[in-house]
PDB file of N, CA and C in Angstrom:
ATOM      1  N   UNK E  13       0.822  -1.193   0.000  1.00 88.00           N
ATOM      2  CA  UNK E  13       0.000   0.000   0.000  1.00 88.00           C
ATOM      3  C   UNK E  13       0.863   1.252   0.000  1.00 88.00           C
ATOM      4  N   UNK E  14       2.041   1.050   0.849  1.00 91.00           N
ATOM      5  CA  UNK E  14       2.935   2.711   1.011  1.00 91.00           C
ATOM      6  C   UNK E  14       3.295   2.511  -0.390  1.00 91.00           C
ATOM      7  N   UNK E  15       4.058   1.529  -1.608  1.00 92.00           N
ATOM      8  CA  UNK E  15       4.588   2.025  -1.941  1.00 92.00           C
ATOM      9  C   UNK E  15       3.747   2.554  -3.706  1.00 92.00           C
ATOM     10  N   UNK E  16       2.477   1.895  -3.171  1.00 94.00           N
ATOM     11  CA  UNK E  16       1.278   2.215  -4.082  1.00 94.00           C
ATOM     12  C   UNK E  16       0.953   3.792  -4.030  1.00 94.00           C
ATOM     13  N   UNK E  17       0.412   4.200  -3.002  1.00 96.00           N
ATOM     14  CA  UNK E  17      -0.033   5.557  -2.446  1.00 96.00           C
ATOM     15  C   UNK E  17       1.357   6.298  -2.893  1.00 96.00           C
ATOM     16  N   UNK E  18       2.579   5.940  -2.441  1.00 95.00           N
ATOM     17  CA  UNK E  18       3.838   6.933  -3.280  1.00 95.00           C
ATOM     18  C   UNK E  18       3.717   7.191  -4.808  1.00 95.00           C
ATOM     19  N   UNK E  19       3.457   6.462  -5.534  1.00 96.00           N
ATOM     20  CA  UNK E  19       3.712   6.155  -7.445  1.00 96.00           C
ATOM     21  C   UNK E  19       2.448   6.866  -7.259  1.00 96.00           C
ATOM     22  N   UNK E  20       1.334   6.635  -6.847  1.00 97.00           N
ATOM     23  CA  UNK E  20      -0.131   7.285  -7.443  1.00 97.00           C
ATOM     24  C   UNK E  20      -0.113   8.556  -6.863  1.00 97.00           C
ATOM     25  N   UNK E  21       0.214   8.859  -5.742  1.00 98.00           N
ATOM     26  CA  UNK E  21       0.756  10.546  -5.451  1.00 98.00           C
ATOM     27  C   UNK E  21       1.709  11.487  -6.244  1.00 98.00           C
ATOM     28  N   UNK E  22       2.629  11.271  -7.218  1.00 97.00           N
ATOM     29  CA  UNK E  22       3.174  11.532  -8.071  1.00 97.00           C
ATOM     30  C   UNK E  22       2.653  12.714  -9.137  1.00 97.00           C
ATOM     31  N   UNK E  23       3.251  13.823  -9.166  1.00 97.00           N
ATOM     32  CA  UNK E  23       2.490  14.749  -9.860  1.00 97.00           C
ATOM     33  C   UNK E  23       3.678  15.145 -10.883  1.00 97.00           C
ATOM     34  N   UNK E  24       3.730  16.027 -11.926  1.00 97.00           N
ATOM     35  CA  UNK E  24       4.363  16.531 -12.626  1.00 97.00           C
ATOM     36  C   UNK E  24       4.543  17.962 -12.699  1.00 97.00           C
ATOM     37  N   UNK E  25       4.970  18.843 -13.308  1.00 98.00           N
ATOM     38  CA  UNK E  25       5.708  20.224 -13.029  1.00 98.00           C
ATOM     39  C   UNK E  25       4.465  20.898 -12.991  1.00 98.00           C
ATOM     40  N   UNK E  26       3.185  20.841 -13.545  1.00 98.00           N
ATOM     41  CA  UNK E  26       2.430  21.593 -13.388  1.00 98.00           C
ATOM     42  C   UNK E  26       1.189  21.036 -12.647  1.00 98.00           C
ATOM     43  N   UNK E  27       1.614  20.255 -11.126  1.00 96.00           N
ATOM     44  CA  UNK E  27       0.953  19.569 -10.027  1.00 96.00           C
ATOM     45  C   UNK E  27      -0.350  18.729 -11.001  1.00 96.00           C
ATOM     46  N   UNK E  28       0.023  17.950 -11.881  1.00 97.00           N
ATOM     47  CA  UNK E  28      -0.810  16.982 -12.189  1.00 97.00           C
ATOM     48  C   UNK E  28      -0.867  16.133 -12.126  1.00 97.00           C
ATOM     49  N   UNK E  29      -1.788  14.938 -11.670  1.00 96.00           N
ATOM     50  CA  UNK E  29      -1.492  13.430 -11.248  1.00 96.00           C
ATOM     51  C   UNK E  29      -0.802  12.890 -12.857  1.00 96.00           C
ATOM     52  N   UNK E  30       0.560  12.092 -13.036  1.00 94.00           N
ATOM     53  CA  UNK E  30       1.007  11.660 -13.600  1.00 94.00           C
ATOM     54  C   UNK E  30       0.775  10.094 -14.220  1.00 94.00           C
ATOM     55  N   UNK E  31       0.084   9.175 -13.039  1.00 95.00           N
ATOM     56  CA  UNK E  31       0.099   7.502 -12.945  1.00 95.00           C
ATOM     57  C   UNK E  31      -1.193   7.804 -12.166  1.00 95.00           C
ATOM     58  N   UNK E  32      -1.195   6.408 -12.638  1.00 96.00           N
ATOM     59  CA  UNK E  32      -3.021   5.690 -12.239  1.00 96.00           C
ATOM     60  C   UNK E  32      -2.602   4.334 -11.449  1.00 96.00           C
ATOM     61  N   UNK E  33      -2.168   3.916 -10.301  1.00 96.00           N
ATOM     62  CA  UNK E  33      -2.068   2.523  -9.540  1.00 96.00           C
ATOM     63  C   UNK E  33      -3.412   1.732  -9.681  1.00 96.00           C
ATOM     64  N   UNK E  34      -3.338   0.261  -9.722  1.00 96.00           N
ATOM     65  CA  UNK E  34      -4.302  -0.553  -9.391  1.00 96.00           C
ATOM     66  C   UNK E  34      -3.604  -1.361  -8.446  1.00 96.00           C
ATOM     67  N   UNK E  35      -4.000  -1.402  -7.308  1.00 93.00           N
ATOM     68  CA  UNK E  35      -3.319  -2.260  -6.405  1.00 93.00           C
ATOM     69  C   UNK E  35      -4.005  -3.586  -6.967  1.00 93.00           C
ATOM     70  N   UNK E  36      -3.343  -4.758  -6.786  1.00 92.00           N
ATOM     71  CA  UNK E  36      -3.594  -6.308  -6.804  1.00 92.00           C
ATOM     72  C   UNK E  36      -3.345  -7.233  -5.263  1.00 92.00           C
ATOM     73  N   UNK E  37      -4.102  -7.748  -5.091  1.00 90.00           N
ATOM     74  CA  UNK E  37      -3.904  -8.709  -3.462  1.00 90.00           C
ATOM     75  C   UNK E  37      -4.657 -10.216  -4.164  1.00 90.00           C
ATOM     76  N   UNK E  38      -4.318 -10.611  -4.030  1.00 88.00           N
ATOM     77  CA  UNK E  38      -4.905 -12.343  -3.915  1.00 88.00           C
ATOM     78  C   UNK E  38      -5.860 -11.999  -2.635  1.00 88.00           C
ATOM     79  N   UNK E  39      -6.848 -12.650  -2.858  1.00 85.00           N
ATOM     80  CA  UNK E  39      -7.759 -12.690  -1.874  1.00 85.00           C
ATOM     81  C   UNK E  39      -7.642 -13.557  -0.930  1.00 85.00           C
ATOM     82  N   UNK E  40      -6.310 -13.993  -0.543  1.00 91.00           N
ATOM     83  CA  UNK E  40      -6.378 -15.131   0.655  1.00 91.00           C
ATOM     84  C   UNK E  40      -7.301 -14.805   2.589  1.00 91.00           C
ATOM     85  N   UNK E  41      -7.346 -15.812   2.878  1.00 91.00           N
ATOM     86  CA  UNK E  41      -7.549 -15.306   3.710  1.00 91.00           C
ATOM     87  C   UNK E  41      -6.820 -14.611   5.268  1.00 91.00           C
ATOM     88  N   UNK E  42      -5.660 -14.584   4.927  1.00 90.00           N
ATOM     89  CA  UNK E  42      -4.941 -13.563   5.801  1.00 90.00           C
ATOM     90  C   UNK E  42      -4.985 -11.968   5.043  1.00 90.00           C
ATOM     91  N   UNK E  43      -5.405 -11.738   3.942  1.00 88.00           N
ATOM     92  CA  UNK E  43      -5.505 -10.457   3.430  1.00 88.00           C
ATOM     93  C   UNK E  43      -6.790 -10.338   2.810  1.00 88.00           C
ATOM     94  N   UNK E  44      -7.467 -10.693   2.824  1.00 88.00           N
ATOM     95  CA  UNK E  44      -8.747 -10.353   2.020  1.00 88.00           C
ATOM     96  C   UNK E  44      -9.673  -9.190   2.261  1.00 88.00           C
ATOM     97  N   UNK E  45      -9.540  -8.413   3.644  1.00 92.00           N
ATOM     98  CA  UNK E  45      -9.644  -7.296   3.967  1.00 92.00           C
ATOM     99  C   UNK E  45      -8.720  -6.031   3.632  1.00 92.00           C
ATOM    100  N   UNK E  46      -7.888  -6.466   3.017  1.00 93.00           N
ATOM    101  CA  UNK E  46      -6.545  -5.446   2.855  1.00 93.00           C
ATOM    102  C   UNK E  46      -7.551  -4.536   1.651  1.00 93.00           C
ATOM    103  N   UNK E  47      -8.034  -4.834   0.533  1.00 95.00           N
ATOM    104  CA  UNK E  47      -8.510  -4.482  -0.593  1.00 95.00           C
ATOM    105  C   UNK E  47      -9.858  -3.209  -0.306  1.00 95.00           C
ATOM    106  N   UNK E  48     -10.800  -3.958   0.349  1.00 96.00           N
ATOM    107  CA  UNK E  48     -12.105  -3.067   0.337  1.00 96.00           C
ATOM    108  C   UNK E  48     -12.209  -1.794   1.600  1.00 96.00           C
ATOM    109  N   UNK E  49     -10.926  -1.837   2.640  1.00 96.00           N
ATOM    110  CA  UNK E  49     -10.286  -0.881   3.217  1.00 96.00           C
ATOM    111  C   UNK E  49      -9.494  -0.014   2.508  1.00 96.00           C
ATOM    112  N   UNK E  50      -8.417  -0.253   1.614  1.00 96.00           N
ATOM    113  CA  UNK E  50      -7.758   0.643   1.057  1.00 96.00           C
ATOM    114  C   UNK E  50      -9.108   1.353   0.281  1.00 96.00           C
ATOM    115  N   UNK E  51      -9.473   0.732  -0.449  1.00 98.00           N
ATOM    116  CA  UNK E  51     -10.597   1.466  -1.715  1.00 98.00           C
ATOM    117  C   UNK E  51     -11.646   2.281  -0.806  1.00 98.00           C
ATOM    118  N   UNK E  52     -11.447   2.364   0.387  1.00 98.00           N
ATOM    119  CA  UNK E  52     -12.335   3.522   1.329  1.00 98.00           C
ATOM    120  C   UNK E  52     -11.622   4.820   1.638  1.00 98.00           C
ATOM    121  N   UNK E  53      -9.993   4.269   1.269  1.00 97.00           N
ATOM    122  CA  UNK E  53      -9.314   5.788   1.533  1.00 97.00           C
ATOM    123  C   UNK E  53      -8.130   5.429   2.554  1.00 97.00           C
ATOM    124  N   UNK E  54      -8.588   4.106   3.140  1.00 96.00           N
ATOM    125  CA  UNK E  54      -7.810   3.941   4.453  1.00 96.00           C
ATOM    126  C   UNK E  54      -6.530   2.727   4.421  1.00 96.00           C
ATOM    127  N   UNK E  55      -5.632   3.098   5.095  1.00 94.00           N
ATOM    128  CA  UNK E  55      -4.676   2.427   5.156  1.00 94.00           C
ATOM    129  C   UNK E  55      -4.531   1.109   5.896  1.00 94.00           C
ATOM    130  N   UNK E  56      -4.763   0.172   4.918  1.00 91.00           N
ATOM    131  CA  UNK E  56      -4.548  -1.317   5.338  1.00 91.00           C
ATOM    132  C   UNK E  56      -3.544  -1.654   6.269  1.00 91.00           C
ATOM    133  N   UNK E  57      -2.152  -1.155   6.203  1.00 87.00           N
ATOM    134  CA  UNK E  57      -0.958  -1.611   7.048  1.00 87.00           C
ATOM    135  C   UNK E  57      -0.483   0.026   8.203  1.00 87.00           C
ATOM    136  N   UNK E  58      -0.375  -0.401   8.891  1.00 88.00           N
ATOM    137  CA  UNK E  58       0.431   0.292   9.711  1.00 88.00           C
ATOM    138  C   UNK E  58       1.545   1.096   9.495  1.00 88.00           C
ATOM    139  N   UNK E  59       1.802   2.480  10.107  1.00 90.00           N
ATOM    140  CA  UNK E  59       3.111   2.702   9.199  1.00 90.00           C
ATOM    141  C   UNK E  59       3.764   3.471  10.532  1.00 90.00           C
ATOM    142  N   UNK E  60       5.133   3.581  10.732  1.00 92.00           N
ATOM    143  CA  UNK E  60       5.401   4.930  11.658  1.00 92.00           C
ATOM    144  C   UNK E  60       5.676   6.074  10.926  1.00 92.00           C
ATOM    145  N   UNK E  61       5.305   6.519   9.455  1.00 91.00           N
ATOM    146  CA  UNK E  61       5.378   7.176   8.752  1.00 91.00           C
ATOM    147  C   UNK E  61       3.842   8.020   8.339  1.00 91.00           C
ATOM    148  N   UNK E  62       3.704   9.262   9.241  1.00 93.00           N
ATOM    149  CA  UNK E  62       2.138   9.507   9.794  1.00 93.00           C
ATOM    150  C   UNK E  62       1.763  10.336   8.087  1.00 93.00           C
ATOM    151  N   UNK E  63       2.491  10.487   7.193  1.00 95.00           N
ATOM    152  CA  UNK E  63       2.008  10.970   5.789  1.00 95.00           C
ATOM    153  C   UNK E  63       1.510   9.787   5.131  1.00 95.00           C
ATOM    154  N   UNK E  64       1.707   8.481   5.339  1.00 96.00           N
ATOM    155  CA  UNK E  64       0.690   7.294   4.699  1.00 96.00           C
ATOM    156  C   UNK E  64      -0.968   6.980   4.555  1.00 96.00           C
ATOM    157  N   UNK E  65      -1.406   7.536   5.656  1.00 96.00           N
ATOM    158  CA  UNK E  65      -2.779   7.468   5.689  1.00 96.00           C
ATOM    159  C   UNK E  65      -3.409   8.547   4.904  1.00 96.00           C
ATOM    160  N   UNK E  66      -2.700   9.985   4.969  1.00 97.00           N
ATOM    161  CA  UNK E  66      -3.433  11.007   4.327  1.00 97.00           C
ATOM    162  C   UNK E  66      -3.023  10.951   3.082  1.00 97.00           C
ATOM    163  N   UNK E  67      -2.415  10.405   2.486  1.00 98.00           N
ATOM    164  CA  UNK E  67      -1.746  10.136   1.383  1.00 98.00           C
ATOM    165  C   UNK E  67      -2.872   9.262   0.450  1.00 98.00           C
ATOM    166  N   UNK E  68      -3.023   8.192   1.285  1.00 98.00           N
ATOM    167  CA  UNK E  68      -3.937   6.618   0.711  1.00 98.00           C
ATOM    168  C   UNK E  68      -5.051   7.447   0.532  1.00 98.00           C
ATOM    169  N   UNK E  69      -5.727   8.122   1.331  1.00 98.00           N
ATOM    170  CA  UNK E  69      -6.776   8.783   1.491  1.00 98.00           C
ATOM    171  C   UNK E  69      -6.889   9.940  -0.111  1.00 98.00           C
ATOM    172  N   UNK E  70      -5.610  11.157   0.336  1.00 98.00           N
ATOM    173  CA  UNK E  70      -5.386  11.783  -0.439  1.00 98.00           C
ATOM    174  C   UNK E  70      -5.868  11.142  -2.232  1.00 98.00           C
ATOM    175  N   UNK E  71      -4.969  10.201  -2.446  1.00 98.00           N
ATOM    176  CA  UNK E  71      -5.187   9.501  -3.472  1.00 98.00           C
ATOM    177  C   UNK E  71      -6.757   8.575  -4.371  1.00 98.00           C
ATOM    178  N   UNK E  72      -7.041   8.113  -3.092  1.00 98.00           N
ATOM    179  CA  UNK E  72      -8.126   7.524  -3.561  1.00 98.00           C
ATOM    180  C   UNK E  72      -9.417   8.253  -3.750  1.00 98.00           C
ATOM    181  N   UNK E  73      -9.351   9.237  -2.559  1.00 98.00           N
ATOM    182  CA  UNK E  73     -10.715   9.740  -2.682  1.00 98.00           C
ATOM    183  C   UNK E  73     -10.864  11.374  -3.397  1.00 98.00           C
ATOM    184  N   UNK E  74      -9.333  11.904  -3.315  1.00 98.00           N
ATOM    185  CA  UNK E  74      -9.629  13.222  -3.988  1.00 98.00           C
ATOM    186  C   UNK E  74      -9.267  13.148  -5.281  1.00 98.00           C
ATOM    187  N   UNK E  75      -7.878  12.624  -5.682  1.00 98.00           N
ATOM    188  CA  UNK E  75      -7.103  12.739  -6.853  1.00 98.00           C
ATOM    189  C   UNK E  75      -7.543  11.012  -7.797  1.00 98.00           C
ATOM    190  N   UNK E  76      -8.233  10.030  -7.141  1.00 98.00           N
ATOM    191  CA  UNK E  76      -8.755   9.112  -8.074  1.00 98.00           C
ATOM    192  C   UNK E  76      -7.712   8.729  -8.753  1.00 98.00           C
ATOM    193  N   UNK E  77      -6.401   8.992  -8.131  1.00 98.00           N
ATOM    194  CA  UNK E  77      -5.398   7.611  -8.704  1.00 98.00           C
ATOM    195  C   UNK E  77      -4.684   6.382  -8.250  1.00 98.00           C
ATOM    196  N   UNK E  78      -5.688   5.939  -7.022  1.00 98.00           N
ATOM    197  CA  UNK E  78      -5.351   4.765  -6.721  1.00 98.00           C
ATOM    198  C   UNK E  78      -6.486   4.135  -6.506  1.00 98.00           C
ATOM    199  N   UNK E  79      -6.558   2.658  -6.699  1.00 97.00           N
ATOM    200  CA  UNK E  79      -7.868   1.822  -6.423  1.00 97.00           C
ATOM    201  C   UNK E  79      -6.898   0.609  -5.726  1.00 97.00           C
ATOM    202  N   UNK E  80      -8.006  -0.680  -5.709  1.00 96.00           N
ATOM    203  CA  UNK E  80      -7.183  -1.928  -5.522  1.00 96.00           C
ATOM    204  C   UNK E  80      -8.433  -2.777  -5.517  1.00 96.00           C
ATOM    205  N   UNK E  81      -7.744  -3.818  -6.045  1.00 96.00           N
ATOM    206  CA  UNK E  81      -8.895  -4.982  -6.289  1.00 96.00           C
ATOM    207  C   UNK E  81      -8.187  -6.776  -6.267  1.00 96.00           C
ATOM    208  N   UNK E  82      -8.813  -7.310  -6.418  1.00 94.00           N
ATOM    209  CA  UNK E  82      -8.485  -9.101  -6.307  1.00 94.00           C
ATOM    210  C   UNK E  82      -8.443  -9.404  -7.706  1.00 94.00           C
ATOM    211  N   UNK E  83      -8.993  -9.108  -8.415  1.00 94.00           N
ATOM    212  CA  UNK E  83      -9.035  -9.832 -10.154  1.00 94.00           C
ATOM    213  C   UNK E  83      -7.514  -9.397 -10.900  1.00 94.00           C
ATOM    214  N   UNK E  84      -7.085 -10.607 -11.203  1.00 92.00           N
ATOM    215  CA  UNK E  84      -5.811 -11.240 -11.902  1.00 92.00           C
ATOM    216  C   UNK E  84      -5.875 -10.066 -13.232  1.00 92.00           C
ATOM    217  N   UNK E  85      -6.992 -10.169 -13.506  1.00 94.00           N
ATOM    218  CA  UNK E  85      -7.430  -9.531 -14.849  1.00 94.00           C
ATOM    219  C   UNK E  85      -6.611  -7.978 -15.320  1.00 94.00           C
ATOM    220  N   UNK E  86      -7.192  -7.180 -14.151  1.00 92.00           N
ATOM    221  CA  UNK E  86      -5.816  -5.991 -14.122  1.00 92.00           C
ATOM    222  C   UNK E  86      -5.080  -5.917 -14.852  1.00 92.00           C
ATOM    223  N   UNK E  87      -4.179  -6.928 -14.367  1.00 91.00           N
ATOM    224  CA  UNK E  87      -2.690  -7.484 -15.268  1.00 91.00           C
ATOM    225  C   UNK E  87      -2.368  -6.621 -16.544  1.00 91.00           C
ATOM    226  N   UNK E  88      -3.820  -7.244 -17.430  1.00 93.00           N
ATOM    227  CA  UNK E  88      -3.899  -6.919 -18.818  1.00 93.00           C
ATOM    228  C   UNK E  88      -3.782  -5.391 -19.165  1.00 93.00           C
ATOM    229  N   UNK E  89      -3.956  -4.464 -18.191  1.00 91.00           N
ATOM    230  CA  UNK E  89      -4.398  -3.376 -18.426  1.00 91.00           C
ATOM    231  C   UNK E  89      -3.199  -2.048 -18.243  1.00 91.00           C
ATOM    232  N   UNK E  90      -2.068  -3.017 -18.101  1.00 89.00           N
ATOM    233  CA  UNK E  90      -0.833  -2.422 -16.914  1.00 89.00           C
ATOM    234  C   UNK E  90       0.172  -2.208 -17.988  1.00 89.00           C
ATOM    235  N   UNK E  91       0.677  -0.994 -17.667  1.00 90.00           N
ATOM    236  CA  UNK E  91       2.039  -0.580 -18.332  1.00 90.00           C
ATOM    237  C   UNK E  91       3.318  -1.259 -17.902  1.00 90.00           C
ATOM    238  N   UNK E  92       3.286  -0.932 -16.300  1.00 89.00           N
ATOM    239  CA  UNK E  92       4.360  -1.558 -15.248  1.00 89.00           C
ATOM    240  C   UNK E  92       3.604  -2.062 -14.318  1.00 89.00           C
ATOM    241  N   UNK E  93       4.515  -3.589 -13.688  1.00 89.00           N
ATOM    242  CA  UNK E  93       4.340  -4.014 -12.721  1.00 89.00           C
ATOM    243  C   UNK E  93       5.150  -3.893 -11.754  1.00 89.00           C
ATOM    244  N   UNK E  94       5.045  -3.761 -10.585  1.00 86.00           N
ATOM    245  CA  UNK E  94       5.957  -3.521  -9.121  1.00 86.00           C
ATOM    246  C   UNK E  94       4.985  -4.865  -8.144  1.00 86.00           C
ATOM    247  N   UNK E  95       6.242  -5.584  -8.014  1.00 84.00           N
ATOM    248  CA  UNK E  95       6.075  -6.538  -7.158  1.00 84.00           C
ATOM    249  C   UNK E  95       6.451  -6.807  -5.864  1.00 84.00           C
ATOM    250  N   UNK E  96       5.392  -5.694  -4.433  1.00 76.00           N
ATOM    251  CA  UNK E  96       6.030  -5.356  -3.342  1.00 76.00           C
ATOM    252  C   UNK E  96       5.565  -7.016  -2.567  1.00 76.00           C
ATOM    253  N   UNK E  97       6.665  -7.414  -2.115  1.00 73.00           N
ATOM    254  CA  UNK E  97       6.608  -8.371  -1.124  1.00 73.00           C
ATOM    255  C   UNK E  97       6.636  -8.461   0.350  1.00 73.00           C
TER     256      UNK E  97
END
């Protein structure tokens, strides 16, 4: 999620959102809540870094360049992939 909310916060010289993130999670069940929390604005993981939440937030709900979802499908739709582990 931090390093999602960083790339989709990303603006260019004349403060314009630059990138569009789709977060991806497998829906297991140790994360299957991670997804329909972020897509509310809110930060799935913990951070001691207190600009993450307003950031996730920032992103999703004002500037509409981050989402996240479970479908593989995405994939297809992607310029770059980043594979945070």
């Amino acid at each position: 999620a931090a390093m999602a909310a960083v790339v989709a916060d990303t603006e260019n010289e004349n403060g314009e959102s630059t990138k569009f993130v789709i977060g991806m999670q497998r829906p297991s069940t140790r994360s299957y809540w991670k997804i329909p929390l972020l897509n509310r604005g809110m930060a799935p993981v913990k951070s001691e870094d207190e600009e993450l939440e307003p950031m996730i937030a920032r992103c999703v709900n004002e500037k509409k360049t981050l989402t996240a979802t479970f479908s593989y499908e995405v994939l297809k739709l992607t310029d770059v992939v980043v594979s945070d582990v």
